[in-house]
Amino acid sequence: MVLSTTERYYLLECLSGSKVIRADARRVDQFRPVEATCSFLPNSNGSSRVRLPDGSECIASVKAKVVKVESSEVTDLLNVEVDINGQRDDAEAVVSFSSILKESLAQCIPESLLKLTEKYAFELSIDAIVISYPSGISSFYSILTLVSMAVYLALKSTSLPLLTSTTEDAEVEEEPTFSDDWDLAKLLFPKDRLLAPPLLFVLAMVGPNLLLDPSVEELEVAENGLFVGFASNKAGAPIRSISLNSTNNKGLSTNHILDAVSTVDSVGGSVLKALNSIVENSTSEF
Amino acid sequence: MNIIDRRRLLGPPNAVPVKFVAETQEKDQTTQAPKELFMERGLVANSNGSACLESRGLVIQAIVYGPRPVQPNFTPSATQGSELMSRATFNVEFEMSPLVSGFATLDTQKLAVCVRDVFLASLLLDSYPKSTIDVHVQCLSLPQGVPEDEVLAMATNCISVALVDSGLEMRDVPVSVANDGVVLTVLNYQNDEIVGLVVGRSVEGLASRLEGLKEESRGVRREIDTFLMK
C-alpha cells in the first residue's frame, strides 16, 4: 500500500500521540475481529481456517504419523511447513515463519505428549498455507499472528486414535495398534490440562506507543516491531524485534520491550479463551 | 643382548619432558577468561569495506559492497519501484565457510534476517537512492558448543566495523552482546535506542537482564571505538 505524504503524516500523528486514535477505532491492545473454524479437513488429525477482515486467510493442518523414536529431541518429531501464496519456498518469510513456529512449538510441547510407547512416538506434520493477504503488504511479519492462530487452533483440535496395545515394548517386538473407533480418540492437548500450543503476537511501534495486531496502513508508518510469544498463560520466549517496513526504522527503548511483554501478558489470556471457545463449539463433520 | 638403541642420542634416564607454560594459559583463556576481541579491517581489497572479528576461537568476516547503482525493475508493483528510487536496498547474506563443521544447528537465514533488521534501523539508506548495499558475512571458524546467540552478536559487531570501514552513513555504530539466551543490540545509549532483540528462553527478570546486557555492551563499544580510532 502506498500512502501519500499527507496520509502518512496524518496517520503518524494519530498513532504517536499520547491519546492514540487508530484508523479503525480500535484500542491499542485490541485485535481485529477474527473468523475461524476447526476440523474441516477430512484427511487431517486437526485443521483450522482463520480469516481477518482485511482479506488475509490461513489454513492449517496437523497430521500425525507413528514413527520409531531414534532420538529424544522433540524437534525431530515436529515438521513445520509454512507456505505463502505467491512466494517461493525459499523466500525469507516462508523460511522464517517455519523456523519461528518450530522453535516456539518445540519449547512448549513436551516429549511425553508425543510419546506412544518406549519405541514409538507420533510425528506431527504441521502445514500452514496463507491463501491470501492484503496486496502491497510492507512486511509478512504482520500475518505471523494469523498463522500462529491457525496453527494453535489446528493443534487444539487435533485428535489422535486410542492406543490399544501395550506401552511397554522395550523387551518385545510389537508394533503399536490403535482402536478404529474415532469416538474414542483423544485430544493431543486435553482440555483439563494447562498445556497449550504457543501463540505469537505482533506489535508495531509508533512513537512511544505499541499497537497490537497492526493493520496494513499502520504497518506503513510503524517505526519498528516486535513479536512476543504467549504460552502457559504468560508472555515469554520467543521475543524478537522485527522490521515492519523498510522506510522509517527507528530503535526500540527498554520501556517498549517491557510494555510489549506486559501487553501480551494482559491480552493473551482473553485471546486464548476466545480461541478455545471456537475449538469447543466446533463439531467434526467426519 | 643389549637393548639400548645406539642409533639415537638418548637423554639421561631422569630427563623430564619440557612443558610450555603458554600452552596451559591458552587453554584457560578459552574456558574462563573474559571475551577478548581481535579486530581487523580493510582485509578485502576489492570491496568497499571489510572486517574480521575473532573472539575465543569464533572468527567472522564481513564484506560490504556498495552503494552500487541498480537498474530499476519496471515489472514489479509501484510500491517496490518507488522504494527503490528513493533509498538504497540493504541485503545481508550469511554463510558458513566450507571449512567449518558441526553447524547443522545454526539457522543462517534467521541470522541474516536478524542482522538485516538491525542495520535497516541504523543505516541512513535515504542518502543512497537508486542503489543497493550488499553485505556478505562468513563464519570462518566455529568452536564446538558456541551458541547461535553469540554468533549473531559477533556477526552484528563485525558488520558494524565493516560498515564503518566502508564509510557508509550510519546513525550510530550498533553493538551487540549475547548472554543467557538474550541478544541485545544497542545503537545509542543516550536515547536508549535498541535496534535488535532476540529472546530465546525465559523472560524472567527481563528488565534487569537487559540492563546488565546494556552495561556489557558498553565495554564492547569501548573496545570497538578504541580500535576504530587507531
Short mmCIF file of C-alpha atoms in Angstrom, two decimals:
data_model
loop_
_atom_site.label_atom_id
_atom_site.label_comp_id
_atom_site.label_asym_id
_atom_site.label_seq_id
_atom_site.Cartn_x
_atom_site.Cartn_y
_atom_site.Cartn_z
CA MET A 1 0.00 0.00 0.00
CA VAL A 2 1.32 3.43 -0.86
CA LEU A 3 0.26 6.22 1.43
CA SER A 4 0.60 9.80 0.27
CA THR A 5 2.81 12.10 2.33
CA THR A 6 -0.28 13.75 3.86
CA GLU A 7 -1.90 10.42 4.69
CA ARG A 8 1.29 9.13 6.21
CA TYR A 9 1.78 12.26 8.32
CA TYR A 10 -1.86 12.22 9.48
CA LEU A 11 -1.67 8.56 10.47
CA LEU A 12 1.65 9.07 12.21
CA GLU A 13 0.24 11.98 14.23
CA CYS A 14 -2.84 9.96 15.22
CA LEU A 15 -0.82 6.93 16.30
CA SER A 16 2.15 8.54 18.01
CA GLY A 17 0.30 10.95 20.30
CA SER A 18 -0.46 10.47 23.97
CA LYS A 19 -4.04 9.53 23.05
CA VAL A 20 -3.84 7.00 20.23
CA ILE A 21 -6.55 7.12 17.57
CA ARG A 22 -6.40 4.10 15.27
CA ALA A 23 -7.99 4.32 11.82
CA ASP A 24 -10.41 1.50 12.65
CA ALA A 25 -11.20 2.92 16.13
CA ARG A 26 -9.59 0.03 18.00
CA ARG A 27 -7.82 0.30 21.32
CA VAL A 28 -4.03 -0.16 21.24
CA ASP A 29 -4.39 -3.66 22.69
CA GLN A 30 -7.42 -4.73 20.68
CA PHE A 31 -7.48 -7.36 17.95
CA ARG A 32 -9.41 -7.12 14.72
CA PRO A 33 -12.41 -9.46 14.58
CA VAL A 34 -11.28 -12.95 13.64
CA GLU A 35 -13.41 -15.54 11.89
CA ALA A 36 -12.28 -19.10 12.48
CA THR A 37 -13.40 -22.69 12.06
CA CYS A 38 -11.87 -26.00 13.10
CA SER A 39 -11.74 -29.63 11.95
CA PHE A 40 -12.91 -29.09 8.39
CA LEU A 41 -10.30 -31.17 6.55
CA PRO A 42 -11.34 -34.84 6.42
CA ASN A 43 -7.85 -36.31 5.97
CA SER A 44 -6.14 -34.44 8.80
CA ASN A 45 -6.00 -35.15 12.52
CA GLY A 46 -6.63 -31.48 13.15
CA SER A 47 -7.28 -28.47 10.96
CA SER A 48 -8.34 -24.85 11.10
CA ARG A 49 -9.14 -21.89 8.92
CA VAL A 50 -8.73 -18.32 10.13
CA ARG A 51 -9.79 -15.17 8.34
CA LEU A 52 -9.22 -11.49 9.08
CA PRO A 53 -11.40 -8.59 7.87
CA ASP A 54 -8.63 -7.33 5.54
CA GLY A 55 -8.91 -10.50 3.47
CA SER A 56 -5.99 -12.41 5.00
CA GLU A 57 -6.75 -16.09 5.27
CA CYS A 58 -4.76 -19.04 6.55
CA ILE A 59 -5.45 -22.76 6.59
CA ALA A 60 -3.54 -25.08 8.92
CA SER A 61 -3.49 -28.83 9.08
CA VAL A 62 -1.94 -31.30 11.51
CA LYS A 63 -1.21 -34.87 10.52
CA ALA A 64 0.21 -37.50 12.84
CA LYS A 65 2.33 -40.46 11.82
CA VAL A 66 3.70 -43.26 14.01
CA VAL A 67 7.49 -43.42 13.84
CA LYS A 68 10.22 -45.31 15.62
CA VAL A 69 11.94 -42.99 18.07
CA GLU A 70 15.62 -42.58 17.33
CA SER A 71 16.42 -39.52 19.43
CA SER A 72 14.83 -37.89 22.43
CA GLU A 73 14.61 -34.48 20.75
CA VAL A 74 11.11 -33.07 20.29
CA THR A 75 12.29 -31.10 17.26
CA ASP A 76 12.78 -34.38 15.39
CA LEU A 77 9.11 -35.19 15.90
CA LEU A 78 7.86 -31.84 14.62
CA ASN A 79 7.76 -30.89 10.97
CA VAL A 80 6.50 -27.38 10.40
CA GLU A 81 5.97 -26.08 6.87
CA VAL A 82 4.55 -22.68 6.05
CA ASP A 83 3.51 -21.76 2.54
CA ILE A 84 2.57 -18.26 1.46
CA ASN A 85 0.62 -17.89 -1.75
CA GLY A 86 2.78 -16.35 -4.47
CA GLN A 87 6.01 -16.71 -2.51
CA ARG A 88 8.82 -19.13 -3.34
CA ASP A 89 9.60 -21.98 -0.95
CA ASP A 90 12.97 -20.39 -0.14
CA ALA A 91 11.52 -16.89 0.37
CA GLU A 92 12.65 -15.18 3.54
CA ALA A 93 9.17 -15.01 5.13
CA VAL A 94 8.39 -18.65 4.34
CA VAL A 95 11.62 -19.97 5.82
CA SER A 96 11.49 -17.60 8.83
CA PHE A 97 7.90 -18.46 9.73
CA SER A 98 8.63 -22.19 9.61
CA SER A 99 11.69 -21.82 11.83
CA ILE A 100 9.97 -19.44 14.31
CA LEU A 101 6.94 -21.71 14.68
CA LYS A 102 9.02 -24.84 15.04
CA GLU A 103 11.24 -23.18 17.64
CA SER A 104 8.28 -21.96 19.72
CA LEU A 105 6.40 -25.27 19.43
CA ALA A 106 9.46 -27.27 20.47
CA GLN A 107 9.72 -25.18 23.64
CA CYS A 108 6.07 -25.79 24.62
CA ILE A 109 5.38 -29.37 23.55
CA PRO A 110 6.89 -31.90 25.96
CA GLU A 111 8.23 -35.13 24.56
CA SER A 112 5.79 -37.12 26.73
CA LEU A 113 2.87 -35.68 24.76
CA LEU A 114 4.02 -37.32 21.54
CA LYS A 115 5.48 -40.50 23.00
CA LEU A 116 3.34 -43.58 22.40
CA THR A 117 5.43 -46.45 23.69
CA GLU A 118 9.07 -46.83 24.63
CA LYS A 119 10.00 -47.33 21.00
CA TYR A 120 7.33 -45.43 19.07
CA ALA A 121 6.06 -41.87 19.01
CA PHE A 122 3.79 -39.65 16.97
CA GLU A 123 5.50 -37.43 14.44
CA LEU A 124 3.48 -34.30 13.73
CA SER A 125 3.42 -32.64 10.34
CA ILE A 126 2.05 -29.15 10.74
CA ASP A 127 1.30 -27.35 7.49
CA ALA A 128 0.04 -23.80 7.27
CA ILE A 129 -0.92 -22.14 4.00
CA VAL A 130 -1.56 -18.42 3.74
CA ILE A 131 -4.11 -18.33 0.94
CA SER A 132 -4.49 -14.59 0.72
CA TYR A 133 -3.08 -11.44 2.25
CA PRO A 134 -3.56 -7.73 1.56
CA SER A 135 -1.83 -6.51 -1.59
CA GLY A 136 1.11 -4.18 -1.11
CA ILE A 137 1.84 -5.52 2.36
CA SER A 138 5.09 -3.99 3.65
CA SER A 139 6.10 -6.94 5.83
CA PHE A 140 4.91 -10.51 6.01
CA TYR A 141 5.51 -10.44 9.75
CA SER A 142 2.09 -8.81 10.11
CA ILE A 143 0.48 -12.15 9.20
CA LEU A 144 2.58 -14.09 11.72
CA THR A 145 -0.19 -13.77 14.35
CA LEU A 146 -2.72 -15.12 11.83
CA VAL A 147 -0.51 -18.13 11.04
CA SER A 148 0.17 -18.75 14.73
CA MET A 149 -3.58 -18.63 15.49
CA ALA A 150 -4.31 -21.10 12.69
CA VAL A 151 -1.62 -23.47 13.98
CA TYR A 152 -2.92 -23.06 17.55
CA LEU A 153 -6.49 -23.96 16.53
CA ALA A 154 -5.35 -26.88 14.37
CA LEU A 155 -3.28 -28.31 17.22
CA LYS A 156 -6.04 -27.77 19.78
CA SER A 157 -8.49 -29.63 17.55
CA THR A 158 -6.05 -32.45 16.81
CA SER A 159 -7.30 -35.82 17.96
CA LEU A 160 -5.23 -39.00 17.89
CA PRO A 161 -6.51 -42.58 17.80
CA LEU A 162 -6.62 -44.51 21.06
CA LEU A 163 -3.69 -46.87 21.61
CA THR A 164 -4.89 -50.39 22.39
CA SER A 165 -1.55 -52.22 22.58
CA THR A 166 0.88 -52.08 25.47
CA THR A 167 3.03 -49.02 26.13
CA GLU A 168 5.94 -51.09 27.46
CA ASP A 169 7.55 -52.58 24.40
CA ALA A 170 11.22 -52.28 25.31
CA GLU A 171 11.59 -56.05 25.62
CA VAL A 172 9.10 -57.18 22.98
CA GLU A 173 8.96 -56.64 19.25
CA GLU A 174 5.47 -55.25 18.90
CA GLU A 175 4.10 -52.54 16.69
CA PRO A 176 1.51 -50.26 18.31
CA THR A 177 -2.12 -50.93 17.41
CA PHE A 178 -5.00 -48.48 17.66
CA SER A 179 -8.73 -48.55 18.14
CA ASP A 180 -10.58 -47.87 14.88
CA ASP A 181 -13.39 -46.12 16.73
CA TRP A 182 -12.77 -42.37 16.29
CA ASP A 183 -15.24 -41.61 19.08
CA LEU A 184 -12.60 -42.93 21.47
CA ALA A 185 -9.85 -40.73 20.01
CA LYS A 186 -8.16 -38.42 22.49
CA LEU A 187 -7.19 -34.81 22.01
CA LEU A 188 -3.50 -34.02 21.63
CA PHE A 189 -3.95 -31.14 24.08
CA PRO A 190 -6.50 -32.36 26.63
CA LYS A 191 -8.94 -29.72 27.89
CA ASP A 192 -8.23 -30.46 31.55
CA ARG A 193 -4.51 -29.70 31.25
CA LEU A 194 -2.92 -26.26 31.24
CA LEU A 195 -0.71 -27.30 28.36
CA ALA A 196 -1.44 -25.44 25.12
CA PRO A 197 0.38 -24.61 21.90
CA PRO A 198 2.09 -21.20 21.87
CA LEU A 199 0.70 -18.07 20.24
CA LEU A 200 2.75 -15.28 18.69
CA PHE A 201 1.63 -11.67 18.94
CA VAL A 202 2.95 -8.99 16.61
CA LEU A 203 3.17 -5.43 17.94
CA ALA A 204 4.06 -2.33 15.94
CA MET A 205 5.93 0.57 17.47
CA VAL A 206 4.85 4.08 16.51
CA GLY A 207 6.47 6.81 18.57
CA PRO A 208 6.13 5.90 22.24
CA ASN A 209 3.15 3.62 21.58
CA LEU A 210 2.80 -0.07 20.81
CA LEU A 211 -0.08 -1.27 18.67
CA LEU A 212 -1.28 -4.85 18.88
CA ASP A 213 -2.27 -6.59 15.63
CA PRO A 214 -1.31 -3.72 13.27
CA SER A 215 -3.34 -3.19 10.11
CA VAL A 216 -1.76 -2.68 6.67
CA GLU A 217 -1.89 1.12 7.00
CA GLU A 218 -0.33 1.00 10.46
CA LEU A 219 2.49 -1.17 9.14
CA GLU A 220 3.35 1.58 6.66
CA VAL A 221 4.10 4.07 9.43
CA ALA A 222 5.49 1.63 12.01
CA GLU A 223 8.97 2.58 13.18
CA ASN A 224 9.82 -0.87 14.47
CA GLY A 225 8.10 -4.01 15.64
CA LEU A 226 8.26 -6.95 17.99
CA PHE A 227 6.74 -10.35 18.18
CA VAL A 228 6.15 -11.87 21.59
CA GLY A 229 5.24 -15.45 22.40
CA PHE A 230 2.45 -16.46 24.75
CA ALA A 231 2.42 -19.90 26.33
CA SER A 232 1.39 -21.41 29.69
CA ASN A 233 -0.80 -18.34 30.32
CA LYS A 234 2.07 -15.87 30.29
CA ALA A 235 4.11 -13.91 27.80
CA GLY A 236 7.52 -15.34 27.09
CA ALA A 237 10.02 -16.52 24.55
CA PRO A 238 10.42 -16.19 21.65
CA ILE A 239 10.66 -12.40 21.58
CA ARG A 240 12.28 -10.75 18.61
CA SER A 241 12.48 -7.26 17.18
CA ILE A 242 11.33 -7.16 13.57
CA SER A 243 11.40 -4.57 10.87
CA LEU A 244 7.84 -3.98 9.65
CA ASN A 245 8.82 -1.81 6.70
CA SER A 246 11.98 -0.67 5.04
CA THR A 247 11.41 3.08 5.17
CA ASN A 248 11.30 4.68 8.60
CA ASN A 249 13.01 2.36 11.03
CA LYS A 250 13.98 3.53 14.49
CA GLY A 251 15.17 1.80 17.62
CA LEU A 252 13.07 0.47 20.48
CA SER A 253 13.52 1.60 24.04
CA THR A 254 13.67 -0.69 27.07
CA ASN A 255 10.21 0.57 28.03
CA HIS A 256 8.83 -0.51 24.65
CA ILE A 257 10.10 -4.04 25.22
CA LEU A 258 8.76 -4.29 28.76
CA ASP A 259 5.43 -2.74 27.67
CA ALA A 260 5.14 -5.28 24.88
CA VAL A 261 5.62 -8.16 27.31
CA SER A 262 3.08 -6.75 29.78
CA THR A 263 0.54 -6.02 26.98
CA VAL A 264 0.76 -9.59 25.71
CA ASP A 265 0.58 -10.84 29.29
CA SER A 266 -2.68 -8.99 29.87
CA VAL A 267 -4.29 -9.67 26.47
CA GLY A 268 -3.07 -13.21 25.83
CA GLY A 269 -5.45 -14.84 28.28
CA SER A 270 -8.60 -13.42 26.69
CA VAL A 271 -7.38 -14.25 23.16
CA LEU A 272 -6.71 -17.80 24.28
CA LYS A 273 -10.15 -18.02 25.83
CA ALA A 274 -11.80 -16.81 22.61
CA LEU A 275 -9.84 -19.31 20.51
CA ASN A 276 -10.62 -22.16 22.92
CA SER A 277 -14.33 -21.38 22.66
CA ILE A 278 -14.05 -21.80 18.87
CA VAL A 279 -12.50 -25.24 19.37
CA GLU A 280 -15.14 -26.25 21.91
CA ASN A 281 -18.03 -25.11 19.73
CA SER A 282 -16.75 -26.73 16.57
CA THR A 283 -18.04 -30.17 15.67
CA SER A 284 -16.19 -32.58 13.46
CA GLU A 285 -18.21 -33.37 10.34
CA PHE A 286 -16.31 -36.54 9.61
CA MET B 1 71.59 -58.85 24.47
CA ASN B 2 72.00 -55.08 24.59
CA ILE B 3 68.59 -53.37 24.18
CA ILE B 4 69.87 -49.79 24.15
CA ASP B 5 69.17 -48.08 20.85
CA ARG B 6 72.63 -46.78 19.90
CA ARG B 7 71.42 -45.07 16.75
CA ARG B 8 69.76 -42.29 18.72
CA LEU B 9 71.19 -39.87 21.26
CA LEU B 10 69.06 -40.57 24.26
CA GLY B 11 68.84 -38.19 27.18
CA PRO B 12 69.72 -39.07 30.73
CA PRO B 13 67.29 -41.51 32.38
CA ASN B 14 65.99 -38.85 34.79
CA ALA B 15 65.11 -36.40 31.97
CA VAL B 16 61.72 -34.65 32.21
CA PRO B 17 59.84 -33.51 29.08
CA VAL B 18 59.73 -29.76 28.60
CA LYS B 19 56.41 -28.11 29.49
CA PHE B 20 55.45 -24.87 27.86
CA VAL B 21 53.63 -22.54 30.24
CA ALA B 22 51.96 -20.64 27.40
CA GLU B 23 50.08 -23.76 26.30
CA THR B 24 48.22 -24.07 29.61
CA GLN B 25 47.47 -20.37 29.63
CA GLU B 26 45.82 -20.68 26.21
CA LYS B 27 43.58 -23.47 27.42
CA ASP B 28 42.44 -21.37 30.37
CA GLN B 29 41.71 -18.49 28.05
CA THR B 30 39.13 -20.47 26.07
CA THR B 31 37.18 -21.50 29.13
CA GLN B 32 37.34 -18.76 31.74
CA ALA B 33 38.94 -15.60 30.53
CA PRO B 34 36.70 -12.65 29.57
CA LYS B 35 35.84 -12.32 25.91
CA GLU B 36 38.67 -10.61 24.14
CA LEU B 37 38.02 -9.21 20.72
CA PHE B 38 40.57 -9.30 17.97
CA MET B 39 39.62 -6.93 15.17
CA GLU B 40 40.99 -6.24 11.75
CA ARG B 41 39.55 -4.15 8.96
CA GLY B 42 40.18 -3.44 5.31
CA LEU B 43 41.28 -7.00 4.54
CA VAL B 44 39.42 -7.41 1.24
CA ALA B 45 40.85 -5.03 -1.31
CA ASN B 46 38.12 -5.16 -3.95
CA SER B 47 35.29 -4.39 -1.54
CA ASN B 48 34.01 -1.09 -0.16
CA GLY B 49 34.63 -2.17 3.39
CA SER B 50 35.53 -5.31 5.28
CA ALA B 51 36.26 -6.51 8.78
CA CYS B 52 37.24 -9.66 10.58
CA LEU B 53 36.48 -10.30 14.25
CA GLU B 54 37.77 -13.09 16.42
CA SER B 55 36.85 -13.99 19.96
CA ARG B 56 37.55 -17.27 21.74
CA GLY B 57 38.02 -19.20 18.52
CA LEU B 58 34.92 -17.81 16.78
CA VAL B 59 36.03 -16.00 13.62
CA ILE B 60 33.62 -13.98 11.49
CA GLN B 61 34.33 -11.92 8.40
CA ALA B 62 32.03 -9.30 6.88
CA ILE B 63 32.45 -7.71 3.47
CA VAL B 64 30.46 -4.68 2.31
CA TYR B 65 29.79 -4.00 -1.36
CA GLY B 66 28.02 -0.78 -2.14
CA PRO B 67 26.40 1.53 -2.62
CA ARG B 68 26.19 0.09 -6.13
CA PRO B 69 23.81 1.53 -8.72
CA VAL B 70 20.91 -0.69 -9.63
CA GLN B 71 18.80 -0.77 -12.73
CA PRO B 72 15.20 -0.25 -11.60
CA ASN B 73 12.96 -3.21 -12.36
CA PHE B 74 9.96 -1.94 -14.27
CA THR B 75 7.78 -5.00 -13.81
CA PRO B 76 7.03 -5.06 -10.04
CA SER B 77 4.38 -3.02 -8.30
CA ALA B 78 4.61 0.73 -7.89
CA THR B 79 5.47 0.32 -4.18
CA GLN B 80 8.68 -1.53 -4.83
CA GLY B 81 9.57 0.82 -7.64
CA SER B 82 9.20 3.97 -5.57
CA GLU B 83 11.16 2.47 -2.65
CA LEU B 84 13.99 1.56 -4.97
CA MET B 85 14.17 5.07 -6.32
CA SER B 86 14.14 6.91 -3.00
CA ARG B 87 16.54 4.83 -0.88
CA ALA B 88 19.09 2.06 -1.06
CA THR B 89 18.10 -1.56 -0.59
CA PHE B 90 20.07 -3.42 2.03
CA ASN B 91 20.78 -7.13 1.78
CA VAL B 92 22.66 -9.48 4.08
CA GLU B 93 23.89 -12.91 3.11
CA PHE B 94 25.14 -15.20 5.85
CA GLU B 95 27.13 -18.30 5.08
CA MET B 96 29.32 -20.79 6.83
CA SER B 97 32.79 -21.42 5.49
CA PRO B 98 33.16 -24.87 3.89
CA LEU B 99 35.98 -25.45 6.38
CA VAL B 100 33.63 -25.18 9.36
CA SER B 101 31.94 -28.34 10.53
CA GLY B 102 29.20 -29.01 13.06
CA PHE B 103 26.99 -26.03 12.24
CA ALA B 104 23.88 -28.04 11.44
CA THR B 105 22.08 -26.37 14.34
CA LEU B 106 22.78 -22.87 13.04
CA ASP B 107 19.92 -21.26 11.15
CA THR B 108 21.87 -19.00 8.79
CA GLN B 109 18.75 -17.50 7.23
CA LYS B 110 17.45 -16.44 10.66
CA LEU B 111 20.83 -14.90 11.44
CA ALA B 112 20.78 -12.97 8.16
CA VAL B 113 17.25 -11.64 8.81
CA CYS B 114 18.07 -10.59 12.39
CA VAL B 115 21.23 -8.81 11.30
CA ARG B 116 19.49 -7.09 8.38
CA ASP B 117 16.72 -5.74 10.65
CA VAL B 118 19.38 -4.26 12.96
CA PHE B 119 21.05 -2.33 10.15
CA LEU B 120 17.81 -1.20 8.50
CA ALA B 121 17.28 0.88 11.63
CA SER B 122 20.91 2.06 11.79
CA LEU B 123 21.92 2.95 8.24
CA LEU B 124 20.87 6.19 6.54
CA LEU B 125 19.57 4.47 3.42
CA ASP B 126 17.84 7.65 2.24
CA SER B 127 21.29 9.04 1.42
CA TYR B 128 21.79 6.42 -1.30
CA PRO B 129 18.87 6.46 -3.74
CA LYS B 130 18.74 4.03 -6.70
CA SER B 131 21.40 1.83 -5.17
CA THR B 132 21.98 -1.38 -3.30
CA ILE B 133 24.22 -2.25 -0.37
CA ASP B 134 25.16 -5.90 -0.03
CA VAL B 135 26.85 -7.43 2.97
CA HIS B 136 28.38 -10.89 2.87
CA VAL B 137 29.04 -12.45 6.24
CA GLN B 138 31.09 -15.60 6.53
CA CYS B 139 31.77 -17.64 9.65
CA LEU B 140 35.36 -18.84 9.23
CA SER B 141 35.73 -20.75 12.47
CA LEU B 142 33.14 -22.03 14.91
CA PRO B 143 34.36 -23.85 18.01
CA GLN B 144 32.25 -26.68 19.39
CA GLY B 145 29.44 -25.57 21.69
CA VAL B 146 29.29 -21.90 20.71
CA PRO B 147 25.61 -20.90 20.83
CA GLU B 148 23.79 -19.27 17.92
CA ASP B 149 23.27 -16.14 20.04
CA GLU B 150 26.99 -15.48 20.26
CA VAL B 151 27.40 -15.95 16.50
CA LEU B 152 24.60 -13.43 15.94
CA ALA B 153 26.15 -10.86 18.31
CA MET B 154 29.60 -11.28 16.80
CA ALA B 155 28.26 -11.04 13.22
CA THR B 156 26.47 -7.79 14.10
CA ASN B 157 29.63 -6.29 15.58
CA CYS B 158 31.65 -7.46 12.59
CA ILE B 159 29.24 -5.81 10.12
CA SER B 160 29.31 -2.61 12.22
CA VAL B 161 33.11 -2.42 11.87
CA ALA B 162 32.92 -3.29 8.15
CA LEU B 163 30.30 -0.58 7.55
CA VAL B 164 32.45 1.99 9.37
CA ASP B 165 35.35 0.84 7.20
CA SER B 166 33.23 1.35 4.08
CA GLY B 167 32.38 4.91 5.12
CA LEU B 168 28.63 4.46 4.67
CA GLU B 169 26.45 6.88 6.59
CA MET B 170 25.02 5.46 9.81
CA ARG B 171 23.08 6.99 12.69
CA ASP B 172 25.48 5.34 15.13
CA VAL B 173 27.51 2.15 15.48
CA PRO B 174 25.31 -0.72 16.68
CA VAL B 175 26.95 -3.01 19.21
CA SER B 176 25.61 -6.41 20.11
CA VAL B 177 26.08 -8.67 23.12
CA ALA B 178 24.66 -12.07 23.96
CA ASN B 179 24.15 -13.71 27.31
CA ASP B 180 21.79 -16.30 28.77
CA GLY B 181 19.59 -16.66 25.69
CA VAL B 182 19.21 -12.91 25.07
CA VAL B 183 20.89 -11.00 22.25
CA LEU B 184 20.71 -7.23 22.61
CA THR B 185 21.90 -4.71 20.03
CA VAL B 186 22.19 -1.14 21.23
CA LEU B 187 22.51 1.74 18.79
CA ASN B 188 22.52 4.73 21.08
CA TYR B 189 22.94 4.83 24.85
CA GLN B 190 21.78 8.41 25.41
CA ASN B 191 18.44 7.89 23.67
CA ASP B 192 18.13 4.29 24.94
CA GLU B 193 17.78 3.02 21.39
CA ILE B 194 17.71 -0.75 20.93
CA VAL B 195 17.76 -1.92 17.33
CA GLY B 196 17.88 -5.65 17.86
CA LEU B 197 16.47 -8.02 20.42
CA VAL B 198 16.24 -11.80 20.40
CA VAL B 199 15.00 -13.62 23.50
CA GLY B 200 15.17 -17.35 23.04
CA ARG B 201 14.45 -18.53 26.56
CA SER B 202 12.55 -17.41 29.66
CA VAL B 203 11.70 -13.75 30.22
CA GLU B 204 12.12 -13.90 33.99
CA GLY B 205 13.75 -10.70 35.22
CA LEU B 206 13.96 -9.35 31.68
CA ALA B 207 14.38 -5.72 32.79
CA SER B 208 17.44 -6.42 34.92
CA ARG B 209 18.89 -8.74 32.26
CA LEU B 210 18.52 -6.01 29.64
CA GLU B 211 20.24 -3.51 31.93
CA GLY B 212 23.07 -5.99 32.52
CA LEU B 213 23.48 -6.56 28.79
CA LYS B 214 23.49 -2.82 28.15
CA GLU B 215 26.34 -2.40 30.61
CA GLU B 216 28.19 -5.28 28.96
CA SER B 217 27.66 -3.73 25.53
CA ARG B 218 29.28 -0.50 26.71
CA GLY B 219 32.52 -2.43 27.22
CA VAL B 220 32.34 -3.91 23.70
CA ARG B 221 31.53 -0.48 22.28
CA ARG B 222 34.58 0.94 24.04
CA GLU B 223 36.77 -1.77 22.50
CA ILE B 224 35.35 -1.16 19.01
CA ASP B 225 35.72 2.61 19.40
CA THR B 226 39.34 2.25 20.52
CA PHE B 227 40.08 0.05 17.52
CA LEU B 228 38.36 2.39 15.07
CA MET B 229 40.12 5.46 16.48
CA LYS B 230 43.56 3.92 15.97
#
